[in-house]
PDB file of C-alpha atoms and ligand atoms in Angstrom:
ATOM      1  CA  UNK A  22      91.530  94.789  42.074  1.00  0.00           C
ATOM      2  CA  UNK A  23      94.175  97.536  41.836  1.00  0.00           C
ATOM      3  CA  UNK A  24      94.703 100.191  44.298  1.00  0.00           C
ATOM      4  CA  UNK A  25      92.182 102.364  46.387  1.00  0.00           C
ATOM      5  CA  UNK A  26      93.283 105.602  45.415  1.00  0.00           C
ATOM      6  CA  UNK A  27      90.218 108.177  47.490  1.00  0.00           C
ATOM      7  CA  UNK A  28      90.703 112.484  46.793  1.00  0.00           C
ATOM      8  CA  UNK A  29      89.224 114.220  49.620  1.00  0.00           C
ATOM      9  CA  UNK A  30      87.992 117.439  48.613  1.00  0.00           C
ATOM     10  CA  UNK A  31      86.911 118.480  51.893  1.00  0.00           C
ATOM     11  CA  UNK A  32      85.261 122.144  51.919  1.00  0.00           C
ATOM     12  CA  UNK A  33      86.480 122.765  48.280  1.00  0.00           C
ATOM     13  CA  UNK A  34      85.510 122.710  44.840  1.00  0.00           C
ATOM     14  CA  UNK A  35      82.845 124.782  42.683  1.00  0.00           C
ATOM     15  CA  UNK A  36      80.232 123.348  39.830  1.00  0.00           C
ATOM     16  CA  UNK A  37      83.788 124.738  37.591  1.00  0.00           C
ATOM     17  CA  UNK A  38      86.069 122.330  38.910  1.00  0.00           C
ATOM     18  CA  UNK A  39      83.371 119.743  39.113  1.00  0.00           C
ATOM     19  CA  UNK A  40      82.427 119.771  35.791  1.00  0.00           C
ATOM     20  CA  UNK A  41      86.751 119.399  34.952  1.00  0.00           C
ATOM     21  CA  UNK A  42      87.215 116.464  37.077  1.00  0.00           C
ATOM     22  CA  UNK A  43      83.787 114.577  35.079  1.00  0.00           C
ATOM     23  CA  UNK A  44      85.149 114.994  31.840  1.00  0.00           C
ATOM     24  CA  UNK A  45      88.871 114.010  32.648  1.00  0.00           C
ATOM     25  CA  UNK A  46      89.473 112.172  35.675  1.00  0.00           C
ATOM     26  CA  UNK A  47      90.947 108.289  35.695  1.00  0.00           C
ATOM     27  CA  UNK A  48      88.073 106.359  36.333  1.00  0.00           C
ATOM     28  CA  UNK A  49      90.149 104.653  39.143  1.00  0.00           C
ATOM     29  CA  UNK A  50      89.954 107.317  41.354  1.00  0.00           C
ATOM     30  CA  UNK A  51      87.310 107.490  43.993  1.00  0.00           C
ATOM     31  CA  UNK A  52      85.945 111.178  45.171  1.00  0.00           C
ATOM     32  CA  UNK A  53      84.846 112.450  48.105  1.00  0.00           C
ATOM     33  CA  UNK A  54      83.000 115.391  47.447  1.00  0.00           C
ATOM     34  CA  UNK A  55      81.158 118.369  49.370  1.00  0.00           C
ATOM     35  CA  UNK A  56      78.022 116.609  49.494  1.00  0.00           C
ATOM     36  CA  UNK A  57      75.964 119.660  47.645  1.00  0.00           C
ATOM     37  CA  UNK A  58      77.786 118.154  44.367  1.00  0.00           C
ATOM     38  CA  UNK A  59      77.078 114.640  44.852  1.00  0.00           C
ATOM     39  CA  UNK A  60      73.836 113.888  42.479  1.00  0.00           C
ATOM     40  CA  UNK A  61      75.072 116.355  40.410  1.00  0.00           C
ATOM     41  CA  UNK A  62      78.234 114.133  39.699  1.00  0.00           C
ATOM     42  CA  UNK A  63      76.388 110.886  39.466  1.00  0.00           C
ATOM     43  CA  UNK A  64      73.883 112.662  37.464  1.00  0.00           C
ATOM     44  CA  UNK A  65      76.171 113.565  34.988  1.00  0.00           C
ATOM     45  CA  UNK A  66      78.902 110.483  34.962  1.00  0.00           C
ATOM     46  CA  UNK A  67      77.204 107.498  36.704  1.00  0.00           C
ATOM     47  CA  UNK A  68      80.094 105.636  36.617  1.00  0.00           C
ATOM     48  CA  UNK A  69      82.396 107.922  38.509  1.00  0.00           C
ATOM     49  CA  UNK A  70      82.713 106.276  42.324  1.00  0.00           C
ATOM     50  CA  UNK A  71      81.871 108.850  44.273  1.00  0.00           C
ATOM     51  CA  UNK A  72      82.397 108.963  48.369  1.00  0.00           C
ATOM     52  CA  UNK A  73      81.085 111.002  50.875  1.00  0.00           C
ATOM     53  CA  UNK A  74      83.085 112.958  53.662  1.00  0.00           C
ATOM     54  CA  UNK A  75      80.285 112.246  56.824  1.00  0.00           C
ATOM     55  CA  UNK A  76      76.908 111.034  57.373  1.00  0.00           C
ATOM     56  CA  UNK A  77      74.559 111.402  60.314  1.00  0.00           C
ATOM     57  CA  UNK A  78      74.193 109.859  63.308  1.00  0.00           C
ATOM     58  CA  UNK A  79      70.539 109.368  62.420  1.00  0.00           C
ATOM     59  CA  UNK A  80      69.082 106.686  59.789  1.00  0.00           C
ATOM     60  CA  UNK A  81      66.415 106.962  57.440  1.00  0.00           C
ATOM     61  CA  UNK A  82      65.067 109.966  57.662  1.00  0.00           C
ATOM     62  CA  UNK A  83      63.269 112.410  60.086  1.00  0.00           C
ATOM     63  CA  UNK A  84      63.233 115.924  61.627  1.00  0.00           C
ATOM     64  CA  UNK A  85      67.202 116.968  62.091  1.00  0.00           C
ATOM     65  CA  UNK A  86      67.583 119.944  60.505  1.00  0.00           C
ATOM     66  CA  UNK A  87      71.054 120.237  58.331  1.00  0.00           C
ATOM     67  CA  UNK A  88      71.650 116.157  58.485  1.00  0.00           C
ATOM     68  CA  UNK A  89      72.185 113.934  56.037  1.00  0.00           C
ATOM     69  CA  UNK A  90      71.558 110.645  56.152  1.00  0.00           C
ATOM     70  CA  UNK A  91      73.336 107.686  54.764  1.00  0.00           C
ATOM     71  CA  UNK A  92      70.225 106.333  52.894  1.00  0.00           C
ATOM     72  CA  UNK A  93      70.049 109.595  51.180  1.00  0.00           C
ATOM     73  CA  UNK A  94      73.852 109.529  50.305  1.00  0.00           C
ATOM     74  CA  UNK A  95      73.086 106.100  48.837  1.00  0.00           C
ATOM     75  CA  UNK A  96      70.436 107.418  46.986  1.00  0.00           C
ATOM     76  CA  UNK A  97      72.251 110.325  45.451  1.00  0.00           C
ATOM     77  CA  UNK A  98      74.615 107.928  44.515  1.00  0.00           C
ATOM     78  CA  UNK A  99      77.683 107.499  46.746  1.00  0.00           C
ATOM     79  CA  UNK A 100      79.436 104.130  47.264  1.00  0.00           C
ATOM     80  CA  UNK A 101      81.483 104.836  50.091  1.00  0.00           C
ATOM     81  CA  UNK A 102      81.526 107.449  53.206  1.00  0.00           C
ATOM     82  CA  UNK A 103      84.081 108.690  55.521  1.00  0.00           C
ATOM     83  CA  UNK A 104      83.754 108.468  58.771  1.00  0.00           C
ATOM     84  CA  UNK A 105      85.548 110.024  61.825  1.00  0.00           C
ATOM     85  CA  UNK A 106      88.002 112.189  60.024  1.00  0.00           C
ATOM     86  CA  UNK A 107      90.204 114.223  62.276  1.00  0.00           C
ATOM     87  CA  UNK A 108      88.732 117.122  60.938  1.00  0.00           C
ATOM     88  CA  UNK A 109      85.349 116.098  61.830  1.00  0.00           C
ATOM     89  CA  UNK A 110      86.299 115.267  65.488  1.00  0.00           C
ATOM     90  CA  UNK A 111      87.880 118.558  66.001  1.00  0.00           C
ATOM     91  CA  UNK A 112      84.490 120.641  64.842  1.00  0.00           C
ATOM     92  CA  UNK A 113      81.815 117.520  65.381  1.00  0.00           C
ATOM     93  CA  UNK A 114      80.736 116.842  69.107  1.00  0.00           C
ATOM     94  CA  UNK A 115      78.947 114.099  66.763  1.00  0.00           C
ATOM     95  CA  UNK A 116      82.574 112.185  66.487  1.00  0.00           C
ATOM     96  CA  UNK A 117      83.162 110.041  69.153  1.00  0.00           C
ATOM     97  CA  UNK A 118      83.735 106.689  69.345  1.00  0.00           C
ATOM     98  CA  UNK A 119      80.539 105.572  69.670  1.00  0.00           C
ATOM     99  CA  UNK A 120      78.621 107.511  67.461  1.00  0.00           C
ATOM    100  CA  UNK A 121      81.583 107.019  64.723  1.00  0.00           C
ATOM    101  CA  UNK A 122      80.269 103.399  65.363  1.00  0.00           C
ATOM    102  CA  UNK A 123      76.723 104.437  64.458  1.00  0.00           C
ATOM    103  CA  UNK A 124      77.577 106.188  61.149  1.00  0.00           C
ATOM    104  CA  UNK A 125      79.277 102.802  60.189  1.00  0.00           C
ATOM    105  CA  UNK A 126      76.270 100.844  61.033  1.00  0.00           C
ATOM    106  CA  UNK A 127      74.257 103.153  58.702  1.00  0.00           C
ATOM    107  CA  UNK A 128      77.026 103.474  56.087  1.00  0.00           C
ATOM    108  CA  UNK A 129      76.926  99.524  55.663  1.00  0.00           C
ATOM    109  CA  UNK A 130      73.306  98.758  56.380  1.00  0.00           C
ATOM    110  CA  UNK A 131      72.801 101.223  53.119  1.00  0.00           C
ATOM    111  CA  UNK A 132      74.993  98.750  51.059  1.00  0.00           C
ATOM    112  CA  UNK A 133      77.766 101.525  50.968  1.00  0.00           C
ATOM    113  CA  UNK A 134      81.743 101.052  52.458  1.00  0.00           C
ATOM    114  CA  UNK A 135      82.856 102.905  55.316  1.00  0.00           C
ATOM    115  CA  UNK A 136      86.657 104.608  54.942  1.00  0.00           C
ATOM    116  CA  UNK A 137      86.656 105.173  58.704  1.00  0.00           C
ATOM    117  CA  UNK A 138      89.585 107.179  59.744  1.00  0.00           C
ATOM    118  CA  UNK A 139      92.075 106.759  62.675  1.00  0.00           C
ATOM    119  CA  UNK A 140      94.975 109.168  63.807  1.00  0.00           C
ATOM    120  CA  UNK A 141      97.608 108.090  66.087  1.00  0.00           C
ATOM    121  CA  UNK A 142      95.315 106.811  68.729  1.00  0.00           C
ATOM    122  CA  UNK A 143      94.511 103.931  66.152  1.00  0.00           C
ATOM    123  CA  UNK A 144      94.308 101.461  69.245  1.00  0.00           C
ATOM    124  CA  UNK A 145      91.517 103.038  70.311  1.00  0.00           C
ATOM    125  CA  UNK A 146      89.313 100.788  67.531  1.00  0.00           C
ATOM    126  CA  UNK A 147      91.230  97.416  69.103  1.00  0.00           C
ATOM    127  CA  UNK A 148      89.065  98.126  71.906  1.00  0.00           C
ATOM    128  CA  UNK A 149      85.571  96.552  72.820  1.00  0.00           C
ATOM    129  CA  UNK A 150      83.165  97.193  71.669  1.00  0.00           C
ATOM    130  CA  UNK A 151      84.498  98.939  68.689  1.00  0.00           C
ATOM    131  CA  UNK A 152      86.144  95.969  67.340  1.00  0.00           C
ATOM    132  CA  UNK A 153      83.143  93.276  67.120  1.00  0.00           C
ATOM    133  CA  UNK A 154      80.813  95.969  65.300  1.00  0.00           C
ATOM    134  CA  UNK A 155      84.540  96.204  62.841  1.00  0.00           C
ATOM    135  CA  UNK A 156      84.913  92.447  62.767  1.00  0.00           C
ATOM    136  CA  UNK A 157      80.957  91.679  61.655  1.00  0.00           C
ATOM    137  CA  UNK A 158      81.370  94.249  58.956  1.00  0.00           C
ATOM    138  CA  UNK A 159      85.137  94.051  57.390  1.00  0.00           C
ATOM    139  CA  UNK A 160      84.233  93.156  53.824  1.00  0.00           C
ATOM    140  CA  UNK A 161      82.308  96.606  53.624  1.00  0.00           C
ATOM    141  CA  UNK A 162      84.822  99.099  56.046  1.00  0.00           C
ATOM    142  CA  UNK A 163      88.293 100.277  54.842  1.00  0.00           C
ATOM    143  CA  UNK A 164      90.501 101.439  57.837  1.00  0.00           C
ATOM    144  CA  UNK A 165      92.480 104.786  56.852  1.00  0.00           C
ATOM    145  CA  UNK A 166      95.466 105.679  58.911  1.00  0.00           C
ATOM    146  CA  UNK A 167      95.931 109.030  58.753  1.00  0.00           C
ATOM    147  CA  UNK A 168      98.448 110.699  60.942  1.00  0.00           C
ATOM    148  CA  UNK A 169      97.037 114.195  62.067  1.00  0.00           C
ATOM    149  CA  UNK A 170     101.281 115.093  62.272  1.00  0.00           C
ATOM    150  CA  UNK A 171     100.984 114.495  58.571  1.00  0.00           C
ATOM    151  CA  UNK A 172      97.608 115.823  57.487  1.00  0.00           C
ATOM    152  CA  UNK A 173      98.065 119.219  55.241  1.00  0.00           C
ATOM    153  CA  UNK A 174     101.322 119.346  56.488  1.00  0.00           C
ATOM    154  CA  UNK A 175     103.664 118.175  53.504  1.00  0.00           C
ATOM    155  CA  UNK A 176     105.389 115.678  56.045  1.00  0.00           C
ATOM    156  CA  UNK A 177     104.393 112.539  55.272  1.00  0.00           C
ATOM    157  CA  UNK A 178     104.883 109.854  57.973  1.00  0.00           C
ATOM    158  CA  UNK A 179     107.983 107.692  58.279  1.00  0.00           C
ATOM    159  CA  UNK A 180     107.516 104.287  55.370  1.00  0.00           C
ATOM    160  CA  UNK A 181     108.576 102.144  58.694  1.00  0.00           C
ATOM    161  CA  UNK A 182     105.438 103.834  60.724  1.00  0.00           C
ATOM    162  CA  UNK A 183     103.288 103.660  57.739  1.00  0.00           C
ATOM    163  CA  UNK A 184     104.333  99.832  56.943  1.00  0.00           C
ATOM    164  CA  UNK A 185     104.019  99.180  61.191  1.00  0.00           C
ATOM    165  CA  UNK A 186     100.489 100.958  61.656  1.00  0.00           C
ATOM    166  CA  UNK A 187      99.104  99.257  58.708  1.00  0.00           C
ATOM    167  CA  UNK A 188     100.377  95.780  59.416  1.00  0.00           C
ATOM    168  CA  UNK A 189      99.157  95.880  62.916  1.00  0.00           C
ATOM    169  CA  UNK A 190      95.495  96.723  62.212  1.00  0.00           C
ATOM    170  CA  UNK A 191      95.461  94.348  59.270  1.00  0.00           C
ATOM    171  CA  UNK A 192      96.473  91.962  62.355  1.00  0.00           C
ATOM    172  CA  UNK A 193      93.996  92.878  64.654  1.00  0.00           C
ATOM    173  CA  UNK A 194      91.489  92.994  61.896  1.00  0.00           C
ATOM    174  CA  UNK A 195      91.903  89.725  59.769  1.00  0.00           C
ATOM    175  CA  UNK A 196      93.172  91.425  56.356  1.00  0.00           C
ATOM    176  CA  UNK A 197      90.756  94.323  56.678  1.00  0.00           C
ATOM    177  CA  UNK A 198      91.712  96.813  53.329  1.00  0.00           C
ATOM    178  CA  UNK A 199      93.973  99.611  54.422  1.00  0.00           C
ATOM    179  CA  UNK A 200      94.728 103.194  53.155  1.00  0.00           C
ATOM    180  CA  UNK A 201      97.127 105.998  54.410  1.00  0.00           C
ATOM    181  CA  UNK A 202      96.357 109.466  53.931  1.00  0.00           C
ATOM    182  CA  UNK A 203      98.938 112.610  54.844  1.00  0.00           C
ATOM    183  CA  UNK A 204     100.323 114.761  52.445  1.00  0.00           C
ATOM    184  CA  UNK A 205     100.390 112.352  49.682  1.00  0.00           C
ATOM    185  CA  UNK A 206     100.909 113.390  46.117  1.00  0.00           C
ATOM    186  CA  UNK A 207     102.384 111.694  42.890  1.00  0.00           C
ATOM    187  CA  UNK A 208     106.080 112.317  44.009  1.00  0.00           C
ATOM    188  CA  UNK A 209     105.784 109.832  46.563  1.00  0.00           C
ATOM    189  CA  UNK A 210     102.458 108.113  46.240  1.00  0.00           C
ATOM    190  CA  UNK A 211     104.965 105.149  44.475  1.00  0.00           C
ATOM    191  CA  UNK A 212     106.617 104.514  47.702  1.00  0.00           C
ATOM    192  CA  UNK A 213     103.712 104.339  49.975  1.00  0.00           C
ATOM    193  CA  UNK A 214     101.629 102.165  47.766  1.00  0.00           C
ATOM    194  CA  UNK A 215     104.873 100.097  47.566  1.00  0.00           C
ATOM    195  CA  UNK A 216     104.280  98.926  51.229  1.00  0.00           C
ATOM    196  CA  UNK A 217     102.870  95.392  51.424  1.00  0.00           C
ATOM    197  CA  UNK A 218      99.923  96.760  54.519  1.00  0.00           C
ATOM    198  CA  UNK A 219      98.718  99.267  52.052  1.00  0.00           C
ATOM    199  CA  UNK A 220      95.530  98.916  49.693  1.00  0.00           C
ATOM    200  CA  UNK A 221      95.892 102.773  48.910  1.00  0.00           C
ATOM    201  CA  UNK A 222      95.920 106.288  50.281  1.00  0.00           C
ATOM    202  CA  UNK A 223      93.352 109.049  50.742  1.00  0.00           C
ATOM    203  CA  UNK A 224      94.579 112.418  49.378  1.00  0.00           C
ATOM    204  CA  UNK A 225      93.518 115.543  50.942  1.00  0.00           C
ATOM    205  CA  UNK A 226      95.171 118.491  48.704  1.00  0.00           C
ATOM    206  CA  UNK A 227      97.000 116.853  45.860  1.00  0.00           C
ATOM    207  CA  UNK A 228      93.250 115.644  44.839  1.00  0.00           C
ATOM    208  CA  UNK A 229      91.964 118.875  43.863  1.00  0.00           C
ATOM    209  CA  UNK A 230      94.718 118.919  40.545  1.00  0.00           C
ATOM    210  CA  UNK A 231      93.085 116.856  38.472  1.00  0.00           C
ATOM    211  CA  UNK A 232      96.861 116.580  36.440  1.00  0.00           C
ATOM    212  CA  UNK A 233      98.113 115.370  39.478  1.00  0.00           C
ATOM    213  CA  UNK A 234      95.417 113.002  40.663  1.00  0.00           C
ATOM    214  CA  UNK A 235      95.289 110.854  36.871  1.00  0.00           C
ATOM    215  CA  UNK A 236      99.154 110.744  37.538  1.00  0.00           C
ATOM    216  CA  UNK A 237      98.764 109.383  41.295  1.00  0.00           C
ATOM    217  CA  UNK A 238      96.319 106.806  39.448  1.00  0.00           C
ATOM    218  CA  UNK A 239      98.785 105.997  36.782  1.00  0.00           C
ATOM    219  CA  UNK A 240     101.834 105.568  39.030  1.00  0.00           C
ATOM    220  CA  UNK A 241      99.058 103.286  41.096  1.00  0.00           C
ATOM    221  CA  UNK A 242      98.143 100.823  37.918  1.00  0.00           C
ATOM    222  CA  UNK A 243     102.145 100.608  37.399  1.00  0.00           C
ATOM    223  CA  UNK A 244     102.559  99.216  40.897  1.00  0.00           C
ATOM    224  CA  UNK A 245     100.157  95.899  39.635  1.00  0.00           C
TER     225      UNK A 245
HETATM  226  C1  PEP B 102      93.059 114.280  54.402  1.00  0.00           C
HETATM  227  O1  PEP B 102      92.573 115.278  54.901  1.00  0.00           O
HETATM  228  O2  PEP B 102      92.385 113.232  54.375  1.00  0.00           O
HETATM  229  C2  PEP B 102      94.397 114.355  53.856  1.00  0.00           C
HETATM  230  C3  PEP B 102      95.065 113.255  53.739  1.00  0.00           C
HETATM  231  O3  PEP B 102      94.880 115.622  53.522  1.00  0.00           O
HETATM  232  P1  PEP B 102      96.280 115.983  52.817  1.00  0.00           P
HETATM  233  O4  PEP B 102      96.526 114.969  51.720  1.00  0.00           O
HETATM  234  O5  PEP B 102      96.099 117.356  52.273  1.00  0.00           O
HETATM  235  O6  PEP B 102      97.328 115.883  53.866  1.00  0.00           O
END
């Protein structure tokens, strides 16, 4: 299997752009849309992988106005769902540890992968009981490091921190699959990806140029 490479559109993106990325993009890449798009996308290209950015707390389904479920993400097509962006836990009172923990249990349960996020306070997951829920599930959860010093900023974190981070939660986490995120784009995707710890990166802003996400993809299947 090549390399995870994830866009995260976050709050962006019109039917316009939508309709772009279905007839263009590398089928390699993975998207995380604003979840009004989702069955649209799968609608029109069922074989594009499509991700959401959140789920609910809740499962199933019931009365919690503006939720969405995982089940219903799974319906609408999605095969994976991030969980616990930094972005979420700064507006979400819904983000923290534990409930992060519930999403996951609901992302996985629906046959879907978790990309559950971690900043800098990564060690935070090492801890009980957050690491036995990680450690029944690791085939299905990808751990994304995402530094919030690097997030939109255009500085993207030391390769020795990347290459350190990553290592040490593939440690803790028997080989879990790995991604870092932070102002990546295709001028130095080539060197992250290059690190041994890394399965691939989640890209915030650079994923919303289709141009540049096919190249990201490209430079990704020359790294095989
Ligand atoms: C993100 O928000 O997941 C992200 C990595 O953003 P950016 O690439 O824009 O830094």
């Amino acid at each position: 299997m090549g390399k995870l490479i994830v866009g995260n559109w976050k709050m962006n993106g019109s039917i316009k752009l939508v309709d772009e990325f279905i007839l263009k993009i590398n089928k390699q890449a993975i998207l995380a849309l604003p979840s009004i798009f989702i069955s649209y996308v799968h609608f029109k290209n069922p074989e594009l992988r499509i991700a959401a950015q959140d789920c609910s707390i809740f499962d199933g389904f019931g009365a919690h106005t503006g939720e969405i479920s995982a089940q219903m993400l799974a319906d609408a097509g999605c095969k994976y769902v991030i969980i616990g962006h930094s972005e979420r836990r700064k507006t979400s009172n819904s983000d923290a540890i534990s409930n992060i923990l519930k999403k996951l249990q609901n992302v996985v349960n629906c046959g879907m992968t978790a990309i559950l996020c971690v900043d800098e306070r990564y060690a935070e997951l090492i801890d009980e009981p957050t690491s036995d829920i990680l450690k029944n599930h690791l085939d299905k959860v990808v751990i994304a490091y995402e530094p919030i010093s690097a997030i939109g900023t255009g500085k993207v974190s030391s390769l020795k921190d990347i290459s350190n981070v990553l290592a040490d939660i593939k440690n803790s986490y028997f080989g879990v699959k790995t991604l870092y995120g932070g102002s990546v784009n295709a001028n130095n995707v080539k060197d992250i990806l290059s690190i041994a710890s890394v399965d691939g990166v989640l890209i915030g802003g650079a994923s919303l140029k289709l141009e540049e996400l096919n190249k990201i993809c490209q430079i990704s299947m020359c790294l095989l």
